[in-house]
Amino acid sequence: MGKNILVVEDEANTRFSLNVLLKRAGYNVSTAPDGTSAFELLDKSEEKNELYDLLLTDLQMPEMTGVELIRKMKSKNITMPVIAFTGFGDKATIIELLREGCEEYLDKPFSEEDLLVKIKQVFTKTNARKEEEKNAEKRFFDIERKLESYRKNFTSLCNSVDSAISAYKEILGTPLKSNRINLASASVTKDKLGGDFAAVHDTKSGCDILVADVAGHDMGASYHTIMLKTFFDENTRLENSGENFFQILNKQLLNNGMNERLVTALFIRINLDELWVESVSASHPRLLRFKSKNPNSILRPFSPCSGNVLGIMDNPSFEVRKFNIGPGDRLIMYTDGICSCVSIDGVSGKRVKLEEAGLREFIRKHYWNSIQNMVSNVWQDIKLFCKSKYVDDMLLIGIEIPE
């Protein structure tokens, strides 16, 4: 029997298209033109005990917005997975959604494939979460035990504001380098206290790399950046998996205060002995992979911004992928400030975002250079695109598997 989906969209043509698409995919679909009508359907379904399995909702709607609908559902204890349609790079709205318990979203415009993949992921996560709850108590005590080891160095480092500022500046001033892989990077901070962070640690079999984006540009963001660094150092020493590392990190963020600081992150472990990469995503811009000497062979291990944000849920799920690599393959890691950077036409005033597609074109343009020159030239193109006017911190890392 097909899953029951409620679609809430005020634009009639879009609502019709979604209805046709989802029915063709085998789902049972109901539609509503606004939040008020949607809540009436949800309320009736609760009374009849004929619950929907998923809610798809736009955010900007008359009478009742998508966020208001989610908030009202929460107040009435109507629970189900929700996918919200957001504007690309709208961090403030995304954070508001997460605080209301909506953990999944798609940036407009999205393709039919992106939507169907996201829906499948949500249903898979829902089923997996039910299984995980059976082992939640054991996992809680295991993470709590490991957390003490991670906390030790962090507590001693951040025993004062002055030491935190000093440590943060030291982190920013440390160039990324590795003796195991070919690596190049470029970055810029919008303010003195930024939230983007990256670190690399060589290991016996290859290296671990972490890229993260801490919400905010204040002392709190700097404090949490230091925490990421010390926890990442300890994780490399203990050789824990990326998924386990994110669970421990999430626990510490929650201990610091629910919704106090949200973090998106991407962790990759490169094994050069066996030639594989394991990637773990916590709602971070996806890893881009290019096959050796073929800039048109981009492979995407993830759907956009997959996995849950760190620092808001007790039992988050992360997107874990493992794939083979070969000599000369290139991997690109970055933060969302790059895709969100804007070019403004001087005559019409039209604003155009770079987005992932624009970044990919810059990479293809300079792909035949060395990894160092490729990253440098792509970075220059990004700066020219936005005329060096940054809307957020930006970070770009290029990785090449050695021959």
mmCIF file of C-alpha atoms in Angstrom:
data_model
loop_
_atom_site.group_PDB
_atom_site.id
_atom_site.type_symbol
_atom_site.label_atom_id
_atom_site.label_comp_id
_atom_site.label_asym_id
_atom_site.label_seq_id
_atom_site.Cartn_x
_atom_site.Cartn_y
_atom_site.Cartn_z
ATOM 1 C CA MET A 1 0.000 0.000 0.000
ATOM 2 C CA GLY A 2 1.376 3.410 -1.007
ATOM 3 C CA LYS A 3 2.410 6.025 1.521
ATOM 4 C CA ASN A 4 0.045 8.958 2.132
ATOM 5 C CA ILE A 5 1.510 12.393 1.394
ATOM 6 C CA LEU A 6 -0.053 15.816 1.983
ATOM 7 C CA VAL A 7 1.225 18.564 -0.344
ATOM 8 C CA VAL A 8 0.752 22.196 0.733
ATOM 9 C CA GLU A 9 1.496 24.707 -2.029
ATOM 10 C CA ASP A 10 -0.284 27.970 -2.850
ATOM 11 C CA GLU A 11 0.857 28.117 -6.479
ATOM 12 C CA ALA A 12 -1.753 26.124 -8.429
ATOM 13 C CA ASN A 13 0.477 24.926 -11.293
ATOM 14 C CA THR A 14 3.195 23.764 -8.911
ATOM 15 C CA ARG A 15 0.622 22.026 -6.719
ATOM 16 C CA PHE A 16 -0.807 20.219 -9.749
ATOM 17 C CA SER A 17 2.653 19.169 -10.981
ATOM 18 C CA LEU A 18 3.624 17.786 -7.575
ATOM 19 C CA ASN A 19 0.327 15.902 -7.383
ATOM 20 C CA VAL A 20 0.927 14.241 -10.771
ATOM 21 C CA LEU A 21 4.587 13.471 -10.030
ATOM 22 C CA LEU A 22 3.927 11.839 -6.670
ATOM 23 C CA LYS A 23 0.937 9.803 -7.855
ATOM 24 C CA ARG A 24 3.010 8.567 -10.781
ATOM 25 C CA ALA A 25 5.650 7.500 -8.242
ATOM 26 C CA GLY A 26 3.060 5.363 -6.421
ATOM 27 C CA TYR A 27 2.090 7.628 -3.521
ATOM 28 C CA ASN A 28 -1.403 8.535 -2.331
ATOM 29 C CA VAL A 29 -1.600 12.326 -2.518
ATOM 30 C CA SER A 30 -3.797 14.989 -0.933
ATOM 31 C CA THR A 31 -3.272 18.697 -1.627
ATOM 32 C CA ALA A 32 -4.006 21.991 0.092
ATOM 33 C CA PRO A 33 -3.557 25.573 -1.189
ATOM 34 C CA ASP A 34 -2.468 27.064 2.142
ATOM 35 C CA GLY A 35 -1.555 26.273 5.737
ATOM 36 C CA THR A 36 -5.065 26.776 7.098
ATOM 37 C CA SER A 37 -6.616 24.253 4.702
ATOM 38 C CA ALA A 38 -3.757 21.857 5.339
ATOM 39 C CA PHE A 39 -4.239 21.958 9.094
ATOM 40 C CA GLU A 40 -7.947 21.178 8.681
ATOM 41 C CA LEU A 41 -7.017 18.065 6.687
ATOM 42 C CA LEU A 42 -4.415 17.074 9.272
ATOM 43 C CA ASP A 43 -6.882 17.579 12.113
ATOM 44 C CA LYS A 44 -9.512 15.429 10.395
ATOM 45 C CA SER A 45 -6.979 12.704 9.654
ATOM 46 C CA GLU A 46 -6.053 12.614 13.361
ATOM 47 C CA GLU A 47 -9.718 12.259 14.349
ATOM 48 C CA LYS A 48 -10.224 9.391 11.906
ATOM 49 C CA ASN A 49 -6.851 7.844 12.779
ATOM 50 C CA GLU A 50 -5.960 7.946 9.088
ATOM 51 C CA LEU A 51 -2.627 9.664 9.466
ATOM 52 C CA TYR A 52 -0.471 11.042 6.688
ATOM 53 C CA ASP A 53 3.005 9.552 6.360
ATOM 54 C CA LEU A 54 4.650 12.767 5.114
ATOM 55 C CA LEU A 55 3.962 16.488 4.765
ATOM 56 C CA LEU A 56 5.450 18.509 1.897
ATOM 57 C CA THR A 57 4.973 22.236 2.412
ATOM 58 C CA ASP A 58 5.954 25.519 0.865
ATOM 59 C CA LEU A 59 6.874 28.255 3.353
ATOM 60 C CA GLN A 60 5.638 31.512 1.854
ATOM 61 C CA MET A 61 1.839 31.126 1.698
ATOM 62 C CA PRO A 62 -1.194 33.317 2.462
ATOM 63 C CA GLU A 63 -3.233 32.950 5.678
ATOM 64 C CA MET A 64 -0.787 30.566 7.363
ATOM 65 C CA THR A 65 2.871 30.121 6.398
ATOM 66 C CA GLY A 66 4.649 26.792 6.323
ATOM 67 C CA VAL A 67 6.538 27.566 9.536
ATOM 68 C CA GLU A 68 3.281 28.552 11.270
ATOM 69 C CA LEU A 69 1.703 25.296 10.078
ATOM 70 C CA ILE A 70 4.587 23.244 11.493
ATOM 71 C CA ARG A 71 4.401 25.194 14.753
ATOM 72 C CA LYS A 72 0.641 24.591 15.041
ATOM 73 C CA MET A 73 1.084 20.877 14.330
ATOM 74 C CA LYS A 74 3.661 20.742 17.095
ATOM 75 C CA SER A 75 1.308 22.461 19.562
ATOM 76 C CA LYS A 76 -1.412 19.894 18.773
ATOM 77 C CA ASN A 77 1.009 16.949 18.986
ATOM 78 C CA ILE A 78 0.508 16.072 15.326
ATOM 79 C CA THR A 79 3.762 14.359 14.441
ATOM 80 C CA MET A 80 5.033 13.176 11.068
ATOM 81 C CA PRO A 81 8.060 13.749 8.834
ATOM 82 C CA VAL A 82 8.043 17.137 7.089
ATOM 83 C CA ILE A 83 9.923 18.343 4.020
ATOM 84 C CA ALA A 84 9.851 22.122 3.583
ATOM 85 C CA PHE A 85 10.584 24.010 0.372
ATOM 86 C CA THR A 86 13.037 26.836 1.124
ATOM 87 C CA GLY A 87 14.793 29.607 -0.747
ATOM 88 C CA PHE A 88 18.372 28.693 -1.645
ATOM 89 C CA GLY A 89 20.849 29.701 1.065
ATOM 90 C CA ASP A 90 18.130 31.054 3.397
ATOM 91 C CA LYS A 91 19.959 30.137 6.608
ATOM 92 C CA ALA A 92 17.660 32.084 8.933
ATOM 93 C CA THR A 93 14.568 30.216 7.722
ATOM 94 C CA ILE A 94 16.371 26.871 7.818
ATOM 95 C CA ILE A 95 17.420 27.447 11.428
ATOM 96 C CA GLU A 96 13.837 28.441 12.303
ATOM 97 C CA LEU A 97 12.568 25.241 10.678
ATOM 98 C CA LEU A 98 15.044 23.109 12.582
ATOM 99 C CA ARG A 99 14.029 24.683 15.860
ATOM 100 C CA GLU A 100 10.435 23.751 15.112
ATOM 101 C CA GLY A 101 11.480 20.152 14.516
ATOM 102 C CA CYS A 102 11.471 20.159 10.709
ATOM 103 C CA GLU A 103 14.696 18.388 9.865
ATOM 104 C CA GLU A 104 14.336 18.037 6.093
ATOM 105 C CA TYR A 105 14.173 20.735 3.440
ATOM 106 C CA LEU A 106 14.764 21.273 -0.265
ATOM 107 C CA ASP A 107 16.085 24.487 -1.761
ATOM 108 C CA LYS A 108 14.013 25.908 -4.605
ATOM 109 C CA PRO A 109 14.275 25.347 -7.474
ATOM 110 C CA PHE A 110 14.644 21.575 -7.198
ATOM 111 C CA SER A 111 14.318 18.813 -9.767
ATOM 112 C CA GLU A 112 11.770 16.005 -9.749
ATOM 113 C CA GLU A 113 14.628 13.586 -9.083
ATOM 114 C CA ASP A 114 15.829 15.606 -6.073
ATOM 115 C CA LEU A 115 12.329 15.539 -4.559
ATOM 116 C CA LEU A 116 11.777 11.813 -5.086
ATOM 117 C CA VAL A 117 15.223 10.997 -3.687
ATOM 118 C CA LYS A 118 14.570 13.196 -0.647
ATOM 119 C CA ILE A 119 11.181 11.530 -0.011
ATOM 120 C CA LYS A 120 12.743 8.083 -0.247
ATOM 121 C CA GLN A 121 15.479 9.147 2.173
ATOM 122 C CA VAL A 122 12.924 10.461 4.668
ATOM 123 C CA PHE A 123 10.945 7.216 4.663
ATOM 124 C CA THR A 124 14.167 5.215 4.984
ATOM 125 C CA LYS A 125 15.250 7.357 7.933
ATOM 126 C CA THR A 126 11.837 7.022 9.577
ATOM 127 C CA ASN A 127 12.067 3.244 9.434
ATOM 128 C CA ALA A 128 15.688 3.245 10.562
ATOM 129 C CA ARG A 129 14.908 5.573 13.463
ATOM 130 C CA LYS A 130 12.321 3.141 14.791
ATOM 131 C CA GLU A 131 15.000 0.454 14.845
ATOM 132 C CA GLU A 132 17.555 2.791 16.400
ATOM 133 C CA GLU A 133 15.234 3.667 19.263
ATOM 134 C CA LYS A 134 15.458 0.062 20.419
ATOM 135 C CA ASN A 135 19.203 0.514 21.006
ATOM 136 C CA ALA A 136 19.063 4.166 22.117
ATOM 137 C CA GLU A 137 19.863 3.542 25.782
ATOM 138 C CA LYS A 138 22.984 1.500 25.048
ATOM 139 C CA ARG A 139 24.185 4.072 22.516
ATOM 140 C CA PHE A 140 23.588 6.929 24.947
ATOM 141 C CA PHE A 141 25.859 5.448 27.612
ATOM 142 C CA ASP A 142 28.517 4.532 25.041
ATOM 143 C CA ILE A 143 28.637 8.092 23.658
ATOM 144 C CA GLU A 144 28.590 9.599 27.152
ATOM 145 C CA ARG A 145 31.601 7.468 28.106
ATOM 146 C CA LYS A 146 33.583 8.441 25.000
ATOM 147 C CA LEU A 147 32.618 12.093 25.362
ATOM 148 C CA GLU A 148 34.734 12.488 28.501
ATOM 149 C CA SER A 149 37.898 11.824 26.519
ATOM 150 C CA TYR A 150 36.984 14.478 23.941
ATOM 151 C CA ARG A 151 36.076 17.046 26.585
ATOM 152 C CA LYS A 152 39.343 16.908 28.496
ATOM 153 C CA ASN A 153 41.571 18.941 26.152
ATOM 154 C CA PHE A 154 38.737 21.251 25.141
ATOM 155 C CA THR A 155 37.974 22.245 28.744
ATOM 156 C CA SER A 156 41.590 23.045 29.515
ATOM 157 C CA LEU A 157 41.952 25.063 26.312
ATOM 158 C CA CYS A 158 38.843 27.207 26.812
ATOM 159 C CA ASN A 159 39.106 28.086 30.494
ATOM 160 C CA SER A 160 39.003 31.778 29.648
ATOM 161 C CA VAL A 161 37.755 34.091 26.917
ATOM 162 C CA ASP A 162 41.288 35.333 26.224
ATOM 163 C CA SER A 163 42.612 31.831 25.632
ATOM 164 C CA ALA A 164 39.617 31.060 23.406
ATOM 165 C CA ILE A 165 40.297 34.104 21.206
ATOM 166 C CA SER A 166 43.991 33.244 21.023
ATOM 167 C CA ALA A 167 43.248 29.625 20.128
ATOM 168 C CA TYR A 168 40.731 30.684 17.468
ATOM 169 C CA LYS A 169 43.242 33.003 15.783
ATOM 170 C CA GLU A 170 45.831 30.232 15.866
ATOM 171 C CA ILE A 171 43.398 27.838 14.180
ATOM 172 C CA LEU A 172 42.648 30.342 11.400
ATOM 173 C CA GLY A 173 46.352 31.000 10.901
ATOM 174 C CA THR A 174 47.272 27.332 10.480
ATOM 175 C CA PRO A 175 47.470 26.325 6.789
ATOM 176 C CA LEU A 176 45.941 23.036 5.705
ATOM 177 C CA LYS A 177 48.591 20.511 4.711
ATOM 178 C CA SER A 178 49.077 16.783 4.314
ATOM 179 C CA ASN A 179 52.000 14.506 3.551
ATOM 180 C CA ARG A 180 49.690 11.774 2.224
ATOM 181 C CA ILE A 181 47.554 13.572 -0.378
ATOM 182 C CA ASN A 182 47.832 16.534 -2.733
ATOM 183 C CA LEU A 183 45.790 19.333 -1.191
ATOM 184 C CA ALA A 184 45.060 23.012 -1.782
ATOM 185 C CA SER A 185 42.662 25.413 -0.086
ATOM 186 C CA ALA A 186 41.391 28.988 -0.065
ATOM 187 C CA SER A 187 39.165 30.818 2.403
ATOM 188 C CA VAL A 188 37.838 34.180 3.503
ATOM 189 C CA THR A 189 35.943 35.224 6.636
ATOM 190 C CA LYS A 190 33.122 37.740 6.413
ATOM 191 C CA ASP A 191 33.828 39.011 9.940
ATOM 192 C CA LYS A 192 36.732 38.767 12.386
ATOM 193 C CA LEU A 193 34.970 35.938 14.220
ATOM 194 C CA GLY A 194 33.799 33.544 11.534
ATOM 195 C CA GLY A 195 32.153 30.161 11.595
ATOM 196 C CA ASP A 196 33.831 28.161 8.785
ATOM 197 C CA PHE A 197 36.403 25.588 9.832
ATOM 198 C CA ALA A 198 38.563 22.931 8.177
ATOM 199 C CA ALA A 199 41.236 20.563 9.446
ATOM 200 C CA VAL A 200 43.339 17.723 8.050
ATOM 201 C CA HIS A 201 45.071 14.907 9.920
ATOM 202 C CA ASP A 202 47.322 12.323 8.303
ATOM 203 C CA THR A 203 46.720 8.758 9.469
ATOM 204 C CA LYS A 204 48.509 5.422 9.045
ATOM 205 C CA SER A 205 46.410 4.541 6.016
ATOM 206 C CA GLY A 206 45.697 7.995 4.579
ATOM 207 C CA CYS A 207 44.056 11.028 6.146
ATOM 208 C CA ASP A 208 40.916 12.419 7.804
ATOM 209 C CA ILE A 209 39.452 15.764 6.694
ATOM 210 C CA LEU A 210 36.726 17.816 8.369
ATOM 211 C CA VAL A 211 34.893 20.847 6.967
ATOM 212 C CA ALA A 212 32.261 22.548 9.117
ATOM 213 C CA ASP A 213 30.126 25.683 9.230
ATOM 214 C CA VAL A 214 29.166 27.009 12.664
ATOM 215 C CA ALA A 215 26.145 29.340 12.631
ATOM 216 C CA GLY A 216 26.992 32.935 13.537
ATOM 217 C CA HIS A 217 29.934 35.334 13.477
ATOM 218 C CA ASP A 218 30.471 36.009 17.160
ATOM 219 C CA MET A 219 32.476 34.794 20.122
ATOM 220 C CA GLY A 220 30.116 31.842 20.470
ATOM 221 C CA ALA A 221 30.939 30.715 16.928
ATOM 222 C CA SER A 222 34.655 30.983 17.707
ATOM 223 C CA TYR A 223 34.215 28.972 20.898
ATOM 224 C CA HIS A 224 32.477 26.181 19.012
ATOM 225 C CA THR A 225 35.089 26.268 16.255
ATOM 226 C CA ILE A 226 37.722 25.527 18.902
ATOM 227 C CA MET A 227 35.579 22.676 20.154
ATOM 228 C CA LEU A 228 35.427 21.219 16.637
ATOM 229 C CA LYS A 229 39.214 21.384 16.399
ATOM 230 C CA THR A 230 39.919 19.688 19.726
ATOM 231 C CA PHE A 231 37.256 17.019 19.191
ATOM 232 C CA PHE A 232 38.569 16.322 15.671
ATOM 233 C CA ASP A 233 42.118 15.961 17.020
ATOM 234 C CA GLU A 234 40.918 13.476 19.625
ATOM 235 C CA ASN A 235 38.851 11.558 17.087
ATOM 236 C CA THR A 236 41.910 11.019 14.898
ATOM 237 C CA ARG A 237 43.871 9.769 17.895
ATOM 238 C CA LEU A 238 41.129 7.308 18.856
ATOM 239 C CA GLU A 239 40.446 6.301 15.225
ATOM 240 C CA ASN A 240 36.677 6.490 15.699
ATOM 241 C CA SER A 241 34.464 6.528 12.623
ATOM 242 C CA GLY A 242 33.133 9.786 11.221
ATOM 243 C CA GLU A 243 29.572 8.829 12.124
ATOM 244 C CA ASN A 244 30.555 8.079 15.720
ATOM 245 C CA PHE A 245 32.490 11.360 15.842
ATOM 246 C CA PHE A 246 29.402 13.314 14.757
ATOM 247 C CA GLN A 247 27.247 11.582 17.383
ATOM 248 C CA ILE A 248 29.739 12.561 20.094
ATOM 249 C CA LEU A 249 30.010 16.103 18.741
ATOM 250 C CA ASN A 250 26.224 16.424 18.635
ATOM 251 C CA LYS A 251 25.981 15.294 22.250
ATOM 252 C CA GLN A 252 28.423 17.996 23.351
ATOM 253 C CA LEU A 253 26.575 20.676 21.369
ATOM 254 C CA LEU A 254 23.328 19.674 23.091
ATOM 255 C CA ASN A 255 25.068 19.762 26.468
ATOM 256 C CA ASN A 256 26.129 23.328 25.668
ATOM 257 C CA GLY A 257 22.448 24.220 25.258
ATOM 258 C CA MET A 258 19.639 23.103 22.919
ATOM 259 C CA ASN A 259 19.671 25.230 19.730
ATOM 260 C CA GLU A 260 22.559 27.246 21.175
ATOM 261 C CA ARG A 261 24.740 26.712 18.125
ATOM 262 C CA LEU A 262 23.922 24.728 14.981
ATOM 263 C CA VAL A 263 26.673 23.147 12.904
ATOM 264 C CA THR A 264 26.731 21.602 9.433
ATOM 265 C CA ALA A 265 29.735 19.403 8.717
ATOM 266 C CA LEU A 266 31.314 17.005 6.243
ATOM 267 C CA PHE A 267 33.866 14.399 7.358
ATOM 268 C CA ILE A 268 35.849 12.240 4.961
ATOM 269 C CA ARG A 269 38.276 9.421 5.699
ATOM 270 C CA ILE A 270 40.647 8.593 2.841
ATOM 271 C CA ASN A 271 42.253 5.145 2.848
ATOM 272 C CA LEU A 272 45.171 5.108 0.405
ATOM 273 C CA ASP A 273 46.129 1.491 1.141
ATOM 274 C CA GLU A 274 42.775 0.117 -0.024
ATOM 275 C CA LEU A 275 41.777 3.130 -2.177
ATOM 276 C CA TRP A 276 38.414 4.060 -0.711
ATOM 277 C CA VAL A 277 36.781 7.098 0.869
ATOM 278 C CA GLU A 278 34.123 7.125 3.574
ATOM 279 C CA SER A 279 32.114 10.343 3.748
ATOM 280 C CA VAL A 280 29.744 11.436 6.503
ATOM 281 C CA SER A 281 27.468 14.445 5.972
ATOM 282 C CA ALA A 282 25.579 16.465 8.583
ATOM 283 C CA SER A 283 23.429 18.641 6.295
ATOM 284 C CA HIS A 284 26.539 20.117 4.652
ATOM 285 C CA PRO A 285 26.995 21.007 0.961
ATOM 286 C CA ARG A 286 27.769 17.779 -0.789
ATOM 287 C CA LEU A 287 31.174 16.392 -1.640
ATOM 288 C CA LEU A 288 32.045 16.691 -5.338
ATOM 289 C CA ARG A 289 34.100 13.915 -6.907
ATOM 290 C CA PHE A 290 35.810 13.986 -10.309
ATOM 291 C CA LYS A 291 37.388 10.931 -11.903
ATOM 292 C CA SER A 292 41.032 11.161 -12.924
ATOM 293 C CA LYS A 293 41.659 13.299 -16.001
ATOM 294 C CA ASN A 294 37.944 13.666 -16.709
ATOM 295 C CA PRO A 295 36.377 16.944 -15.529
ATOM 296 C CA ASN A 296 32.990 15.938 -16.961
ATOM 297 C CA SER A 297 32.724 12.751 -14.884
ATOM 298 C CA ILE A 298 31.387 14.384 -11.711
ATOM 299 C CA LEU A 299 29.959 11.848 -9.269
ATOM 300 C CA ARG A 300 27.760 12.891 -6.354
ATOM 301 C CA PRO A 301 27.836 10.531 -3.362
ATOM 302 C CA PHE A 302 25.147 12.626 -1.648
ATOM 303 C CA SER A 303 21.934 14.398 -2.408
ATOM 304 C CA PRO A 304 22.164 18.135 -1.555
ATOM 305 C CA CYS A 305 22.681 18.925 2.143
ATOM 306 C CA SER A 306 21.934 15.375 3.314
ATOM 307 C CA GLY A 307 21.927 14.226 6.934
ATOM 308 C CA ASN A 308 20.790 16.164 10.002
ATOM 309 C CA VAL A 309 22.300 19.365 11.356
ATOM 310 C CA LEU A 310 24.419 18.958 14.490
ATOM 311 C CA GLY A 311 23.264 20.511 17.743
ATOM 312 C CA ILE A 312 19.484 20.260 17.615
ATOM 313 C CA MET A 313 18.316 16.617 17.845
ATOM 314 C CA ASP A 314 18.928 13.926 20.427
ATOM 315 C CA ASN A 315 19.228 11.166 17.835
ATOM 316 C CA PRO A 316 20.328 12.677 14.522
ATOM 317 C CA SER A 317 20.995 10.589 11.440
ATOM 318 C CA PHE A 318 23.828 11.270 9.038
ATOM 319 C CA GLU A 319 24.373 10.389 5.408
ATOM 320 C CA VAL A 320 27.223 7.860 5.227
ATOM 321 C CA ARG A 321 28.740 6.815 1.903
ATOM 322 C CA LYS A 322 31.744 4.655 1.053
ATOM 323 C CA PHE A 323 33.147 4.582 -2.461
ATOM 324 C CA ASN A 324 36.270 3.514 -4.321
ATOM 325 C CA ILE A 325 38.846 5.980 -5.584
ATOM 326 C CA GLY A 326 41.763 5.849 -7.989
ATOM 327 C CA PRO A 327 45.033 7.723 -8.504
ATOM 328 C CA GLY A 328 44.407 11.192 -9.889
ATOM 329 C CA ASP A 329 40.788 11.411 -8.703
ATOM 330 C CA ARG A 330 39.837 14.794 -7.260
ATOM 331 C CA LEU A 331 37.489 15.649 -4.396
ATOM 332 C CA ILE A 332 36.082 19.103 -3.663
ATOM 333 C CA MET A 333 34.862 20.207 -0.221
ATOM 334 C CA TYR A 334 33.393 23.652 0.432
ATOM 335 C CA THR A 335 31.019 25.673 2.585
ATOM 336 C CA ASP A 336 27.688 27.149 1.512
ATOM 337 C CA GLY A 337 29.013 30.709 1.411
ATOM 338 C CA ILE A 338 30.427 29.860 -2.029
ATOM 339 C CA CYS A 339 27.119 28.700 -3.511
ATOM 340 C CA SER A 340 25.327 31.633 -1.865
ATOM 341 C CA CYS A 341 27.630 34.324 -3.259
ATOM 342 C CA VAL A 342 25.808 36.721 -5.573
ATOM 343 C CA SER A 343 26.607 38.548 -8.791
ATOM 344 C CA ILE A 344 24.597 41.743 -9.357
ATOM 345 C CA ASP A 345 24.121 43.048 -12.882
ATOM 346 C CA GLY A 346 25.079 46.723 -12.923
ATOM 347 C CA VAL A 347 22.375 47.691 -15.425
ATOM 348 C CA SER A 348 19.329 45.599 -14.501
ATOM 349 C CA GLY A 349 20.179 45.028 -10.843
ATOM 350 C CA LYS A 350 19.374 41.321 -11.288
ATOM 351 C CA ARG A 351 20.895 39.098 -8.600
ATOM 352 C CA VAL A 352 22.289 35.715 -9.650
ATOM 353 C CA LYS A 353 23.625 33.138 -7.187
ATOM 354 C CA LEU A 354 26.645 31.057 -8.078
ATOM 355 C CA GLU A 355 25.120 27.816 -6.719
ATOM 356 C CA GLU A 356 26.742 24.403 -7.070
ATOM 357 C CA ALA A 357 26.357 24.408 -10.853
ATOM 358 C CA GLY A 358 28.440 27.578 -11.139
ATOM 359 C CA LEU A 359 31.158 26.142 -8.909
ATOM 360 C CA ARG A 360 31.279 22.985 -11.039
ATOM 361 C CA GLU A 361 31.733 25.068 -14.192
ATOM 362 C CA PHE A 362 34.652 26.958 -12.629
ATOM 363 C CA ILE A 363 36.236 23.623 -11.657
ATOM 364 C CA ARG A 364 35.831 22.209 -15.170
ATOM 365 C CA LYS A 365 37.330 25.379 -16.618
ATOM 366 C CA HIS A 366 40.556 24.992 -14.625
ATOM 367 C CA TYR A 367 40.604 21.217 -14.151
ATOM 368 C CA TRP A 368 43.727 20.553 -16.247
ATOM 369 C CA ASN A 369 45.903 22.666 -13.945
ATOM 370 C CA SER A 370 47.662 21.221 -10.915
ATOM 371 C CA ILE A 371 45.399 20.923 -7.879
ATOM 372 C CA GLN A 372 47.054 24.007 -6.376
ATOM 373 C CA ASN A 373 46.585 26.124 -9.492
ATOM 374 C CA MET A 374 43.079 24.775 -10.060
ATOM 375 C CA VAL A 375 41.939 25.857 -6.587
ATOM 376 C CA SER A 376 43.706 29.215 -6.935
ATOM 377 C CA ASN A 377 42.082 29.942 -10.307
ATOM 378 C CA VAL A 378 38.632 28.769 -9.196
ATOM 379 C CA TRP A 379 38.955 31.022 -6.150
ATOM 380 C CA GLN A 380 39.789 34.002 -8.360
ATOM 381 C CA ASP A 381 36.733 33.279 -10.517
ATOM 382 C CA ILE A 382 34.536 33.148 -7.403
ATOM 383 C CA LYS A 383 35.885 36.517 -6.234
ATOM 384 C CA LEU A 384 35.328 38.040 -9.669
ATOM 385 C CA PHE A 385 31.800 36.632 -9.777
ATOM 386 C CA CYS A 386 30.774 38.350 -6.537
ATOM 387 C CA LYS A 387 33.141 41.318 -6.985
ATOM 388 C CA SER A 388 34.767 40.387 -3.651
ATOM 389 C CA LYS A 389 31.549 41.224 -1.765
ATOM 390 C CA TYR A 390 30.976 38.231 0.478
ATOM 391 C CA VAL A 391 27.586 37.410 2.017
ATOM 392 C CA ASP A 392 29.095 34.720 4.246
ATOM 393 C CA ASP A 393 32.366 32.995 5.101
ATOM 394 C CA MET A 394 33.717 30.990 2.164
ATOM 395 C CA LEU A 395 35.987 27.947 2.193
ATOM 396 C CA LEU A 396 37.191 25.766 -0.690
ATOM 397 C CA ILE A 397 39.370 22.643 -0.526
ATOM 398 C CA GLY A 398 40.711 20.640 -3.461
ATOM 399 C CA ILE A 399 42.043 17.123 -2.883
ATOM 400 C CA GLU A 400 43.898 14.926 -5.369
ATOM 401 C CA ILE A 401 44.625 11.247 -4.797
ATOM 402 C CA PRO A 402 48.367 10.749 -5.448
ATOM 403 C CA GLU A 403 49.537 8.695 -8.436
#
